[in-house]
mmCIF file of C-alpha atoms and ligand atoms in Angstrom:
data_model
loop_
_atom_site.group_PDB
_atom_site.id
_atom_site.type_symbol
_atom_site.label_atom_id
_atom_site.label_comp_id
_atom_site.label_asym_id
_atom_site.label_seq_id
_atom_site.Cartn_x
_atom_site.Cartn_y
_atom_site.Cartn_z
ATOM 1 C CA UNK A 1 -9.776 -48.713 -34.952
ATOM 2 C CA UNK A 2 -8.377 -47.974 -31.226
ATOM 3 C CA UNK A 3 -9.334 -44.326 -30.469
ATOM 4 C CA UNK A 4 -8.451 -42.504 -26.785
ATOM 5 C CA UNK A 5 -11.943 -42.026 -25.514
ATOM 6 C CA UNK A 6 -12.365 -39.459 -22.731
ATOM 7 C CA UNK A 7 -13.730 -41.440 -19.956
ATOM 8 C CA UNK A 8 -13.637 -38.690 -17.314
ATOM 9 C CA UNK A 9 -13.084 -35.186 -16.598
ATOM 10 C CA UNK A 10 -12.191 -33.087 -13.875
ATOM 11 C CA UNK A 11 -11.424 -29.592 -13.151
ATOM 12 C CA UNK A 12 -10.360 -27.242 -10.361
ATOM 13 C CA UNK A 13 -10.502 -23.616 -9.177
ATOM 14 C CA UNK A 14 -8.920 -22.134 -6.210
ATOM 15 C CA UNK A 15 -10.998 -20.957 -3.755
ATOM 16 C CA UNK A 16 -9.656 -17.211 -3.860
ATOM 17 C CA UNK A 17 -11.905 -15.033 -6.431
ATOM 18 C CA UNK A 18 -10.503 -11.754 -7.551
ATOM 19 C CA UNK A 19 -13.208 -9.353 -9.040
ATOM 20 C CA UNK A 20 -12.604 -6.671 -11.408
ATOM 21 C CA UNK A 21 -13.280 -4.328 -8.652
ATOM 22 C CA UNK A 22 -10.717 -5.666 -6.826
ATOM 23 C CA UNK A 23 -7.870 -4.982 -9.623
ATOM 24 C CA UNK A 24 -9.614 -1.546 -10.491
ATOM 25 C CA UNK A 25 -7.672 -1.146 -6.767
ATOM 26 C CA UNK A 26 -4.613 -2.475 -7.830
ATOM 27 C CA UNK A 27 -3.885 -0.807 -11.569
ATOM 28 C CA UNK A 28 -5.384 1.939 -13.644
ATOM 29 C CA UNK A 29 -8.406 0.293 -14.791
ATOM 30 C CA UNK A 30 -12.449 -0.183 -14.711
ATOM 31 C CA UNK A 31 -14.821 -2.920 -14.468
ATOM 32 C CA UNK A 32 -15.845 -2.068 -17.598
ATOM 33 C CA UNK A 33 -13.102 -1.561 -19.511
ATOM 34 C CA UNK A 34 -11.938 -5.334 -18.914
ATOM 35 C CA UNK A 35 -15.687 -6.500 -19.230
ATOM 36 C CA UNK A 36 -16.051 -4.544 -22.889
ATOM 37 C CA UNK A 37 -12.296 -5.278 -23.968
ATOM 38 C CA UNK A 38 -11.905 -9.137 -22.910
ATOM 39 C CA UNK A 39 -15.622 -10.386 -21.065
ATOM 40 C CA UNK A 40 -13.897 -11.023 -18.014
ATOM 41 C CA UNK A 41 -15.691 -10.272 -14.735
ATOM 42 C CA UNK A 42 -13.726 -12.588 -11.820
ATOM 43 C CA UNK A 43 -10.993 -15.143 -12.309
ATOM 44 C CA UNK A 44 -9.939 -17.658 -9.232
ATOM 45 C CA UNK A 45 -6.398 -16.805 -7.747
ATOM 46 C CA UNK A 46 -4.438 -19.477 -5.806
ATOM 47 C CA UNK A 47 -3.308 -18.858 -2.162
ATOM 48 C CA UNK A 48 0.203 -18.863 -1.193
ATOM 49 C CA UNK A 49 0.106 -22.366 0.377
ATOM 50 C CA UNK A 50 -1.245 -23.772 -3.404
ATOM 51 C CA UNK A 51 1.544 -24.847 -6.102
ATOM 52 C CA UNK A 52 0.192 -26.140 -9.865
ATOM 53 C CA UNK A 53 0.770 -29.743 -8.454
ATOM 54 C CA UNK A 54 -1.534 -29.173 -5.931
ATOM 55 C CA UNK A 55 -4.447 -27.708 -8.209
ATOM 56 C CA UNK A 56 -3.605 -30.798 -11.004
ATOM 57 C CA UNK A 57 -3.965 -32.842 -8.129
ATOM 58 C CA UNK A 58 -7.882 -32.042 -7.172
ATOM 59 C CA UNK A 59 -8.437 -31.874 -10.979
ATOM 60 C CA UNK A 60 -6.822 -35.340 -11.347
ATOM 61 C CA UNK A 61 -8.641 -37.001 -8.444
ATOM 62 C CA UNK A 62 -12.066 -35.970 -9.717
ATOM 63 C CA UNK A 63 -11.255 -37.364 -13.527
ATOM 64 C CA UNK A 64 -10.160 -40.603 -12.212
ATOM 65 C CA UNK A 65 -13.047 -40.898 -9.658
ATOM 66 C CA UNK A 66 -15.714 -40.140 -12.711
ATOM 67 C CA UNK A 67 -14.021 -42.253 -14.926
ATOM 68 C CA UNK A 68 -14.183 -45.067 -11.948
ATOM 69 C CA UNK A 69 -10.579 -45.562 -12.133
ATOM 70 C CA UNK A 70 -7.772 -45.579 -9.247
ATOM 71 C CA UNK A 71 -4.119 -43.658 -9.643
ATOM 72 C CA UNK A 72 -2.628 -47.610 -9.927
ATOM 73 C CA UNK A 73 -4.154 -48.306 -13.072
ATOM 74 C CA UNK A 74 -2.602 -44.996 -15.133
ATOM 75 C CA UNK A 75 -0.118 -45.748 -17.181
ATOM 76 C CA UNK A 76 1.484 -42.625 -18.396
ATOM 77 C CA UNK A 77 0.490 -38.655 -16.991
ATOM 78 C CA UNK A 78 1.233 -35.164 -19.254
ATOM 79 C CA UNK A 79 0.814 -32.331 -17.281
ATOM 80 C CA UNK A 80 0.531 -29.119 -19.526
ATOM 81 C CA UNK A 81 1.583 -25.752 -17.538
ATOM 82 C CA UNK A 82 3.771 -22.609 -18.168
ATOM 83 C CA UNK A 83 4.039 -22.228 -14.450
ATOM 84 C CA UNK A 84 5.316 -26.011 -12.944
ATOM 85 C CA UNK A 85 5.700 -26.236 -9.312
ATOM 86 C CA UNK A 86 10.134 -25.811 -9.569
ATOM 87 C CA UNK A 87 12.100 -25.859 -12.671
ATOM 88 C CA UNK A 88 12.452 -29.225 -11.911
ATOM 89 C CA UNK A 89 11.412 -31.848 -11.258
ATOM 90 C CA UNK A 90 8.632 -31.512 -13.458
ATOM 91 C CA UNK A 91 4.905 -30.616 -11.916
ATOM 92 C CA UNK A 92 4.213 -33.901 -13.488
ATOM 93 C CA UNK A 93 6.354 -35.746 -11.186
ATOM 94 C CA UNK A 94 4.696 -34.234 -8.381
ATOM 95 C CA UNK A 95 1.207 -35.279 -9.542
ATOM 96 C CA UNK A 96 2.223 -38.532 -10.114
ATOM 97 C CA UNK A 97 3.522 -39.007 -6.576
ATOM 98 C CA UNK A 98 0.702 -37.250 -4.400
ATOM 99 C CA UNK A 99 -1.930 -39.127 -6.591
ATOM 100 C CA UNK A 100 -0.233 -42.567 -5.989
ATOM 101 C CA UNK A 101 -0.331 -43.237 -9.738
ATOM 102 C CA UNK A 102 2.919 -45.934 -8.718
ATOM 103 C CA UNK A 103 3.240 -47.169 -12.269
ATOM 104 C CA UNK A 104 2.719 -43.928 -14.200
ATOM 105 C CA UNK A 105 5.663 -42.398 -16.241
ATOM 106 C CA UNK A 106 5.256 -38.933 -16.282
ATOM 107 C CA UNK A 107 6.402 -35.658 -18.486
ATOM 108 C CA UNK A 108 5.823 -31.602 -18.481
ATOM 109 C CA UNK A 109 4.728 -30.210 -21.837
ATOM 110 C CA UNK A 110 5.350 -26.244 -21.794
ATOM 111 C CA UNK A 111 3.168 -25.161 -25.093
ATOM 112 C CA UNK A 112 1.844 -22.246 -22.729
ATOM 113 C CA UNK A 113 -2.015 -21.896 -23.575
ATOM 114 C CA UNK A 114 -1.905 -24.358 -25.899
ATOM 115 C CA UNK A 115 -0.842 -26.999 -23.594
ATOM 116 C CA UNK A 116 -4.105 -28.532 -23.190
ATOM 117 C CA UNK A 117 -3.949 -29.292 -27.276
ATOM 118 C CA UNK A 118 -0.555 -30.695 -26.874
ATOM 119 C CA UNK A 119 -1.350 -32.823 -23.532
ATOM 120 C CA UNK A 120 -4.403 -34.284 -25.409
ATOM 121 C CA UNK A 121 -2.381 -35.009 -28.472
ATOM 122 C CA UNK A 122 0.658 -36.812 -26.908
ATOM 123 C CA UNK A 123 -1.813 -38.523 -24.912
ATOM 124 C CA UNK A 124 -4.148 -39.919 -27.629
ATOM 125 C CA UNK A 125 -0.781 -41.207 -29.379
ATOM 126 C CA UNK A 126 0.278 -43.429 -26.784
ATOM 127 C CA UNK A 127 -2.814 -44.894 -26.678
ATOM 128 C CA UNK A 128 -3.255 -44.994 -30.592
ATOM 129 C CA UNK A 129 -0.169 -46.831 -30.742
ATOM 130 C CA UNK A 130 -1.081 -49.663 -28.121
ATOM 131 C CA UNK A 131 2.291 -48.513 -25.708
ATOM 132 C CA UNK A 132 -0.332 -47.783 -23.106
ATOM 133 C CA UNK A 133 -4.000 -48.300 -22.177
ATOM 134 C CA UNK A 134 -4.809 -45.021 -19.337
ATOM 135 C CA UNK A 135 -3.351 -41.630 -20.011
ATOM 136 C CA UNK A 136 -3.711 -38.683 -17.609
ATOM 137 C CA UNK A 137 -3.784 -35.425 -19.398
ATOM 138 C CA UNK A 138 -3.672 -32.193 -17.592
ATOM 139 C CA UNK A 139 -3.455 -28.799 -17.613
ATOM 140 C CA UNK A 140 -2.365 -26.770 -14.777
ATOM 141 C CA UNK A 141 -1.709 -23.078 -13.804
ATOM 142 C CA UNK A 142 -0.782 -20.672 -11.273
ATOM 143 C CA UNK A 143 -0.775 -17.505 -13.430
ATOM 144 C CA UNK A 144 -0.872 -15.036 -11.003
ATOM 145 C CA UNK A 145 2.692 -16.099 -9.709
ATOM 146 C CA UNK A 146 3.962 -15.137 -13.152
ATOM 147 C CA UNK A 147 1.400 -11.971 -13.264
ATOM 148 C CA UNK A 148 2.732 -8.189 -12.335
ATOM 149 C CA UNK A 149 0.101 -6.668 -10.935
ATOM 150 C CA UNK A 150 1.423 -3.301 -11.810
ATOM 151 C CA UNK A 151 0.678 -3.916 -15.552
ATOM 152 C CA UNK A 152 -2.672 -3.530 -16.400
ATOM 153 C CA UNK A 153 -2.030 -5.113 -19.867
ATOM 154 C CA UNK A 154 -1.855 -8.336 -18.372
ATOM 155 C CA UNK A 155 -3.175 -8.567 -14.304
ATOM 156 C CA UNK A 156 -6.715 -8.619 -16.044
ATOM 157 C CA UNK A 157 -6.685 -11.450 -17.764
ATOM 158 C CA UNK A 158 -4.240 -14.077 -16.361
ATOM 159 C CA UNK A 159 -5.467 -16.691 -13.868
ATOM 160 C CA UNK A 160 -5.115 -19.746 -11.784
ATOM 161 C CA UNK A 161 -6.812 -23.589 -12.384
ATOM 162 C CA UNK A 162 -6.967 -26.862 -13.305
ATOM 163 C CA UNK A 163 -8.408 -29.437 -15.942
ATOM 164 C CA UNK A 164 -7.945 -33.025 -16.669
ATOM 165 C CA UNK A 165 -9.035 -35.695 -18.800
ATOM 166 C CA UNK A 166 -8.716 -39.406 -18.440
ATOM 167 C CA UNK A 167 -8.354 -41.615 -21.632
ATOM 168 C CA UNK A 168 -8.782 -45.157 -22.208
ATOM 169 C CA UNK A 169 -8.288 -46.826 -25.455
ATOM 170 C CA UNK A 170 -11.460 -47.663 -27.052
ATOM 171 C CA UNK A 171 -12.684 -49.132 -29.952
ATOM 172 C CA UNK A 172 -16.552 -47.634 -30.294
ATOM 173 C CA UNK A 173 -15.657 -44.926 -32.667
ATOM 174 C CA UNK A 174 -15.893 -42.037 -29.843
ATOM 175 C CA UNK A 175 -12.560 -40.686 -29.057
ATOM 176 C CA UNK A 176 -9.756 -37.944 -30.147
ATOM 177 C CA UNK A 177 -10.239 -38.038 -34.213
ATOM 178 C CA UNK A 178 -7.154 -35.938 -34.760
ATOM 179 C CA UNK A 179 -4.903 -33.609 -33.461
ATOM 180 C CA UNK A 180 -3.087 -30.947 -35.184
ATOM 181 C CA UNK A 181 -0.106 -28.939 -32.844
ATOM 182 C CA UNK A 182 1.619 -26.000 -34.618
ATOM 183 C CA UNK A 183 4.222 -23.808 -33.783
ATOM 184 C CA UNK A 184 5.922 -20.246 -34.599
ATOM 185 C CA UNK A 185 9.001 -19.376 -32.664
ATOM 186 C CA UNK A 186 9.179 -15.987 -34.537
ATOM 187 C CA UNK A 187 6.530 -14.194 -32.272
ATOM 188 C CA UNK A 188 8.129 -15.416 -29.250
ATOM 189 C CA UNK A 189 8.661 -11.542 -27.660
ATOM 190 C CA UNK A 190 4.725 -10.911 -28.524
ATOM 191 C CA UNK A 191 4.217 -13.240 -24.904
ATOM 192 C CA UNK A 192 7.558 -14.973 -22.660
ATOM 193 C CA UNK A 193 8.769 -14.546 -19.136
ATOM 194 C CA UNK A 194 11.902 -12.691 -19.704
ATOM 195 C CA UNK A 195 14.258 -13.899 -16.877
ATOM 196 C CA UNK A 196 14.158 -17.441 -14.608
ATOM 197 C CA UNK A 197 15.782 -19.503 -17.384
ATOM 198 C CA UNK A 198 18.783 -20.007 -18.590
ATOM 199 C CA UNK A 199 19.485 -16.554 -21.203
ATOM 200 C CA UNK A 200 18.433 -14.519 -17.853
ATOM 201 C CA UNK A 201 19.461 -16.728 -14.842
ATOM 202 C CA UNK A 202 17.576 -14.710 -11.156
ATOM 203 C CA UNK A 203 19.646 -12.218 -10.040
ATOM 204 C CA UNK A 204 19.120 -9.139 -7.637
ATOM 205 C CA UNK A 205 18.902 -7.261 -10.926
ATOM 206 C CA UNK A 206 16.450 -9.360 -12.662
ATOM 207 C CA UNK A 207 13.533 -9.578 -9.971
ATOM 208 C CA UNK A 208 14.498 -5.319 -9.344
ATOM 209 C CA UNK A 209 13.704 -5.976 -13.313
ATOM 210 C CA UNK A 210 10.130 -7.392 -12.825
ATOM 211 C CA UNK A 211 11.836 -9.824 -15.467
ATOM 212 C CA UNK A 212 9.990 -12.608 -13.654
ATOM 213 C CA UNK A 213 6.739 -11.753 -14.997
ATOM 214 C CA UNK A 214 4.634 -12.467 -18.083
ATOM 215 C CA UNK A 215 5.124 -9.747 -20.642
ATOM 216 C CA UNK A 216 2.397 -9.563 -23.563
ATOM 217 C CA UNK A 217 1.874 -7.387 -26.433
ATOM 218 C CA UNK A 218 -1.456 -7.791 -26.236
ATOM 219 C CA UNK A 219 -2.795 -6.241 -29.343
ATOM 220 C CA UNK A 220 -0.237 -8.251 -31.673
ATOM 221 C CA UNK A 221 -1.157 -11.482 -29.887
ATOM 222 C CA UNK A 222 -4.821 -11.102 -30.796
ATOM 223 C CA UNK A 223 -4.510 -10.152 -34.113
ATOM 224 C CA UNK A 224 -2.080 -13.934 -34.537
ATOM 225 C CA UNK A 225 -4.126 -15.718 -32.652
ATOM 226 C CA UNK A 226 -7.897 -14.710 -34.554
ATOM 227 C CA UNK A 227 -5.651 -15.911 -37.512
ATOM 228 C CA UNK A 228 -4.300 -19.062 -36.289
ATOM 229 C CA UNK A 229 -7.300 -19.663 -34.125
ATOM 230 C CA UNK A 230 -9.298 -19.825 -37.179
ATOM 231 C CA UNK A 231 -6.725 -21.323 -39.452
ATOM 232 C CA UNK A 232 -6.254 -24.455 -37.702
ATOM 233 C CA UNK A 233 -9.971 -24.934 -36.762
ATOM 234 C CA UNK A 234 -10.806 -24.595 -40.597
ATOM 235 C CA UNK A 235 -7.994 -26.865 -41.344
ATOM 236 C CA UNK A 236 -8.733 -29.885 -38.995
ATOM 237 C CA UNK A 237 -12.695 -29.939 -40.475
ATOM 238 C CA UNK A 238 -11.856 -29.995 -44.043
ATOM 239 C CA UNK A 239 -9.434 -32.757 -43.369
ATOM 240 C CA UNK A 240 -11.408 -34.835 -42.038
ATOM 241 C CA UNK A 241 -14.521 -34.098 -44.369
ATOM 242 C CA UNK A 242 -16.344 -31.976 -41.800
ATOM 243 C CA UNK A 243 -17.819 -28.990 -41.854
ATOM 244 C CA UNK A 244 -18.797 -26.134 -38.622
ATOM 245 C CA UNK A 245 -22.592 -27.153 -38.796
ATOM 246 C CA UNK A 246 -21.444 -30.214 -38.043
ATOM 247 C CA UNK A 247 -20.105 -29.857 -34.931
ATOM 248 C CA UNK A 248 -21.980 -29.894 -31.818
ATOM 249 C CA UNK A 249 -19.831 -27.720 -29.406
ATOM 250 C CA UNK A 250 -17.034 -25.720 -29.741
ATOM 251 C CA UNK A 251 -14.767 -25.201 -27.002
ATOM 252 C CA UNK A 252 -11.809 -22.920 -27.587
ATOM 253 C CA UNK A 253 -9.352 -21.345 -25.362
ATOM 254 C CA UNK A 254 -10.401 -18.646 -22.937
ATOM 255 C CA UNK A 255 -8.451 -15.824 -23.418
ATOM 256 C CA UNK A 256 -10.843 -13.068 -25.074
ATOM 257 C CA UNK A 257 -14.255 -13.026 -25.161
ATOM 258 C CA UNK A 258 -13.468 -10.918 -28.716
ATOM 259 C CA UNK A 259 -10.934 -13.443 -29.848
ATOM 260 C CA UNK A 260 -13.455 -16.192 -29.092
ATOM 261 C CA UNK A 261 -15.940 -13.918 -31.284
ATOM 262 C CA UNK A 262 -14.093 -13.274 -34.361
ATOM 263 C CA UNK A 263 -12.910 -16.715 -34.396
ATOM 264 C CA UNK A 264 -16.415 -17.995 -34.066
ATOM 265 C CA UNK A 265 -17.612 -15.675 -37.023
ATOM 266 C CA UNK A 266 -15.156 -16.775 -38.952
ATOM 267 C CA UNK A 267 -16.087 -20.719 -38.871
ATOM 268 C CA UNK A 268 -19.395 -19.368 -39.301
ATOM 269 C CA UNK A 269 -20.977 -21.225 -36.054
ATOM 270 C CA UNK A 270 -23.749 -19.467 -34.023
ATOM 271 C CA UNK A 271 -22.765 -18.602 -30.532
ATOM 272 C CA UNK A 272 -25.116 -21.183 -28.723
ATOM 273 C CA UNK A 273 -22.587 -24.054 -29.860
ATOM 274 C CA UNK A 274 -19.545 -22.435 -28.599
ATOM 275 C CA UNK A 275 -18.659 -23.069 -24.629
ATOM 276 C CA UNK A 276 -17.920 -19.721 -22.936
ATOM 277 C CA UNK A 277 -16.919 -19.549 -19.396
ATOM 278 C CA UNK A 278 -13.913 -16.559 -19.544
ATOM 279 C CA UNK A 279 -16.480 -14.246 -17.477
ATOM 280 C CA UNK A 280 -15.842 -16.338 -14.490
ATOM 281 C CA UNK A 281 -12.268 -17.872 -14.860
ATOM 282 C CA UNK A 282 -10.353 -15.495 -17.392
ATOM 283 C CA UNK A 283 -7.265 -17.009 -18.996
ATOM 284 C CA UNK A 284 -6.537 -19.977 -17.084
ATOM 285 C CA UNK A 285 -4.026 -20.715 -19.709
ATOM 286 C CA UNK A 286 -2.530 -24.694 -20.294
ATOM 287 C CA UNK A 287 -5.763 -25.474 -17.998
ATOM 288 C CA UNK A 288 -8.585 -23.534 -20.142
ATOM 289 C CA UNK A 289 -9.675 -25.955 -22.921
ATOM 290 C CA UNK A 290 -10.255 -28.778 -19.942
ATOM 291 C CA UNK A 291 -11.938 -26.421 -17.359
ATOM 292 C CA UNK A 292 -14.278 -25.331 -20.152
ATOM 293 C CA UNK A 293 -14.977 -28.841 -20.943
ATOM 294 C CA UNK A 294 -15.376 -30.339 -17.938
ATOM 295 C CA UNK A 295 -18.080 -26.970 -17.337
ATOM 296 C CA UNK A 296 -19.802 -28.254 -20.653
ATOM 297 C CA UNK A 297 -20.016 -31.778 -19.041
ATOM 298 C CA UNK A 298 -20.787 -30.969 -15.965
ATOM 299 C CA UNK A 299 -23.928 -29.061 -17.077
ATOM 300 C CA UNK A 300 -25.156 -31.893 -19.533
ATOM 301 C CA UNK A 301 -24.037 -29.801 -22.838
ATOM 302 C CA UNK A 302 -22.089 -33.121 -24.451
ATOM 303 C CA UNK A 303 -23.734 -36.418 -24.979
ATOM 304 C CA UNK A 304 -22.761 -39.528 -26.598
ATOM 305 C CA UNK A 305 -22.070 -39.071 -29.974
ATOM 306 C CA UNK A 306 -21.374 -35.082 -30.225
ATOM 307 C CA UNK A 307 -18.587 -34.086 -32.485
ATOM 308 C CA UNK A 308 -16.628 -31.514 -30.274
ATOM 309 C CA UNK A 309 -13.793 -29.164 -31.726
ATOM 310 C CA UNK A 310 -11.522 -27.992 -29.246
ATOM 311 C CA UNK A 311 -8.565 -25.326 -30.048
ATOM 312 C CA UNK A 312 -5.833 -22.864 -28.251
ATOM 313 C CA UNK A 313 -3.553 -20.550 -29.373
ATOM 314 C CA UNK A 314 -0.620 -19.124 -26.755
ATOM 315 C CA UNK A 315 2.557 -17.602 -26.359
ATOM 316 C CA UNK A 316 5.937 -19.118 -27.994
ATOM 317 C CA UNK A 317 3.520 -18.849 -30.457
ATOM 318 C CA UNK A 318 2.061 -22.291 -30.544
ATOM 319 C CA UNK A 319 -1.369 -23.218 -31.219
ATOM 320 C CA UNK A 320 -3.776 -26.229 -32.010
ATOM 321 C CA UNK A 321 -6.966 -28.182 -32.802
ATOM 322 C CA UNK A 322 -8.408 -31.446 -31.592
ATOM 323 C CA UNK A 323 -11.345 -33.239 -33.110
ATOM 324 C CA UNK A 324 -13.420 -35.436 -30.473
ATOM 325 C CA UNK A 325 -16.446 -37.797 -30.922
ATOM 326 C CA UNK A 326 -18.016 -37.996 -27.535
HETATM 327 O O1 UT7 B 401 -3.417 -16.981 -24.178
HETATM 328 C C1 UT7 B 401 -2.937 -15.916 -24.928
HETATM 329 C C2 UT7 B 401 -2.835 -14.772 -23.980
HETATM 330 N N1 UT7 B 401 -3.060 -13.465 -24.413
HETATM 331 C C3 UT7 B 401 -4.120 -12.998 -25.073
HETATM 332 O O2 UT7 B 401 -4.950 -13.671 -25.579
HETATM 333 C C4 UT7 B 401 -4.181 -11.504 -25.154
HETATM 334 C C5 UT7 B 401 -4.723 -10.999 -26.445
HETATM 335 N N2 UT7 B 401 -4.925 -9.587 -26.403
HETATM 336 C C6 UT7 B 401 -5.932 -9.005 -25.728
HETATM 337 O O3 UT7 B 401 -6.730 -9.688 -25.101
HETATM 338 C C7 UT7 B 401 -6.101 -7.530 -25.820
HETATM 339 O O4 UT7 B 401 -5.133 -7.020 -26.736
HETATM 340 C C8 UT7 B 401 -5.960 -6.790 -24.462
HETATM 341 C C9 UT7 B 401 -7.145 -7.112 -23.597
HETATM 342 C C10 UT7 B 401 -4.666 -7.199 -23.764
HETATM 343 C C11 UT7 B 401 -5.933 -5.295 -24.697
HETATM 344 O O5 UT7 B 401 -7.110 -4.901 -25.377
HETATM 345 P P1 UT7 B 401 -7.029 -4.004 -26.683
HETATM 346 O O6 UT7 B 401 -8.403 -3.720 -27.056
HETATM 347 O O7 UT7 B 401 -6.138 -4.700 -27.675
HETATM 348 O O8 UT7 B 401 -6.367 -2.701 -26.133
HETATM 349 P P2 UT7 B 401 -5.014 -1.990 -26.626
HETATM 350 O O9 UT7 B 401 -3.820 -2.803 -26.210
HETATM 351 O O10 UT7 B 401 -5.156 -1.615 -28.056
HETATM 352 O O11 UT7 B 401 -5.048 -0.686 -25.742
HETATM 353 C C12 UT7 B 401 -6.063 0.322 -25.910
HETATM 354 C C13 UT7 B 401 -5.944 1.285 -24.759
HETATM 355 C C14 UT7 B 401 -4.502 1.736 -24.510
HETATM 356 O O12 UT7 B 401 -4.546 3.100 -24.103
HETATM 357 P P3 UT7 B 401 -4.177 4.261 -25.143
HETATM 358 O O13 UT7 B 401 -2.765 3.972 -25.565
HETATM 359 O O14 UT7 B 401 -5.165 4.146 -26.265
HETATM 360 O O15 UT7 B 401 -4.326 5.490 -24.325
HETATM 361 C C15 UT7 B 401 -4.093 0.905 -23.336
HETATM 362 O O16 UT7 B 401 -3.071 1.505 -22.561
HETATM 363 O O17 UT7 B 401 -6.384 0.643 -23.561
HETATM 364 C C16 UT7 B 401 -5.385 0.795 -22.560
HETATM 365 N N3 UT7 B 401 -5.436 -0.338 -21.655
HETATM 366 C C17 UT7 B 401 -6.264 -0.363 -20.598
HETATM 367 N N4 UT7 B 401 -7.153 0.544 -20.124
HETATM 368 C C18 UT7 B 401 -7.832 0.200 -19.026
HETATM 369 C C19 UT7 B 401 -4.751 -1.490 -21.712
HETATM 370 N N5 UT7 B 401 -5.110 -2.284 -20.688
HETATM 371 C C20 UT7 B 401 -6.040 -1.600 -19.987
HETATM 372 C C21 UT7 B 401 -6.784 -1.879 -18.830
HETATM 373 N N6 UT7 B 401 -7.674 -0.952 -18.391
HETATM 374 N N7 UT7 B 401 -6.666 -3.041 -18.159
#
């Protein structure tokens, strides 16, 4: 059976760090409070010269270069992100030019946080279904261009990066298993950007608004996304005949160190097989699923064989699980 295999990863931070000292500057807030409430102690922040492209770009380049591949030989590149470079042309479009990828087709998928699920899952199909043999799959953000650093509810935990994932169709057994992608438009006001589209085109009035920022209701998005965070995880095992102790790491989105918690109690899995890296990049949203596993990579946590569940939940509300065999 032809799976996508992941044949290399990448990932990329901006060089900017912003501490929780820094915001306790900014807003009404303490390095503790965000540390006890979320477990987030810095997150990277873009500078003004650096777009999404530019971040999907280094995160790209290092996934091709591990998987010993060049930009000619990708046949088709998904870029997830909330926050693309314009309205259009897509960020993909972009990516696919500055990485020389000449023969690559290339889309946007805007599933907010969950956009590394959905990237991964469009990718795998092309390759399941023989249209194409190398699929780029990224997620980008630049957060804090979206983030109002008046509102303490949100400046703490939005951020900036990159991850990407190269697949190849394989036929070894390892590869994406399944993919499940949900969606809920009813809690769309519990997370959107108000104004920049077409129901609130820019105006004078609008960015007087702040209608160009993210606005969250935080405490109804984490109760949904424990829910669905555990839902779909549950769902994806038992479908395929699995159960938590069989899986070798866990790597959900980074958005709560609590969220992350509850939905790891809730599978029943012990901590040590759960990637965590929100301390140091906080909620790096489309991009968070593929920094954290290109972190658990990077330091030698997967090897061949490992059964890896990966899952995100974000605003719209969407949310989703992947199954991988290493
Ligand atoms: O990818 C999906 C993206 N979003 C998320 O995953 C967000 C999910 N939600 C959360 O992470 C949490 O709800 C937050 C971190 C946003 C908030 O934590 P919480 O424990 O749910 O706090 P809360 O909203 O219930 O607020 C408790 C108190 C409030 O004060 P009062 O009304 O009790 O006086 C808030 O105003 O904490 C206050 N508060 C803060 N205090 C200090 C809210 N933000 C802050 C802050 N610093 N940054």
């Amino acid at each position: 059976m032809t799976r996508a295999k992941i044949v290399g990863v990448g990932a990329y931070a901006p060089k900017h760090i912003l501490t929780n000292a820094e915001l306790a500057k900014l807003v009404e807030t303490t390095d503790e409070w965000i540390v006890q409430r979320t477990g987030i102690r810095e997150r990277h922040v873009a500078d003004d010269s650096e777009a999404t492209s530019d971040l999907a770009v280094r995160a790209a380049q290092q996934a091709l270069e591990r998987a010993n591949l060049g930009p000619e030989e990708v046949d088709f590149i998904v870029v997830g992100t909330t926050t693309p470079d314009m309205v259009f042309p897509t960020t993909a479009n972009f990516v696919q030019h500055k990485l020389g990828a000449r023969r690559a087709g290339s889309v946007d998928v805007l599933a907010a946080c969950t956009g590394s699920i959905y990237s991964l899952s469009i990718g795998s199909q092309y390759i399941q279904s023989g249209k194409y043999r190398t699929v780029l799959c990224i997620g980008a953000e630049t957060l804090s261009r979206i983030t109002d650093f008046t509102d303490r509810g949100t400046c703490v935990l939005l951020a900036d990066g990159a991850g990407a994932v190269v697949l190849q169709a394989a036929e070894d057994g390892a590869g994406v298993l399944d993919a499940d992608l949900y969606s809920d438009g009813k809690y769309w006001e519990y997370l959107y950007q108000p104004a920049g589209g077409s129901r609130h085109p820019a105006t004078a009035e609008t960015v007087a608004g702040r209608l160009h920022y993210a606005k969250m209701k935080g405490n109804e998005v984490f109760k949904v996304a424990v829910r669905m965070f555990g839902d779909c995880a549950a769902t994806i095992l038992e479908r395929n005949g699995f159960r938590a102790a069989d899986l070798d790491l866990f790597i959900p989105h980074q958005a709560n160190l609590r969220i992350i918690e509850a939905a790891v109690k809730r599978l029943g899995l012990p901590m040590e097989r759960v990637l965590v890296n929100v301390d140091r990049y906080g909620n790096t949203g489309a991009a968070s699923v593929y920094v954290a596993l290109e972190e658990a990579w990077a330091l030698g946590r997967i090897a061949p064989g490992d059964l890896l569940l990966l899952a995100a939940f974000g605003g719209g509300f969407t949310w989703g699980a992947a199954l991988v065999r290493w």
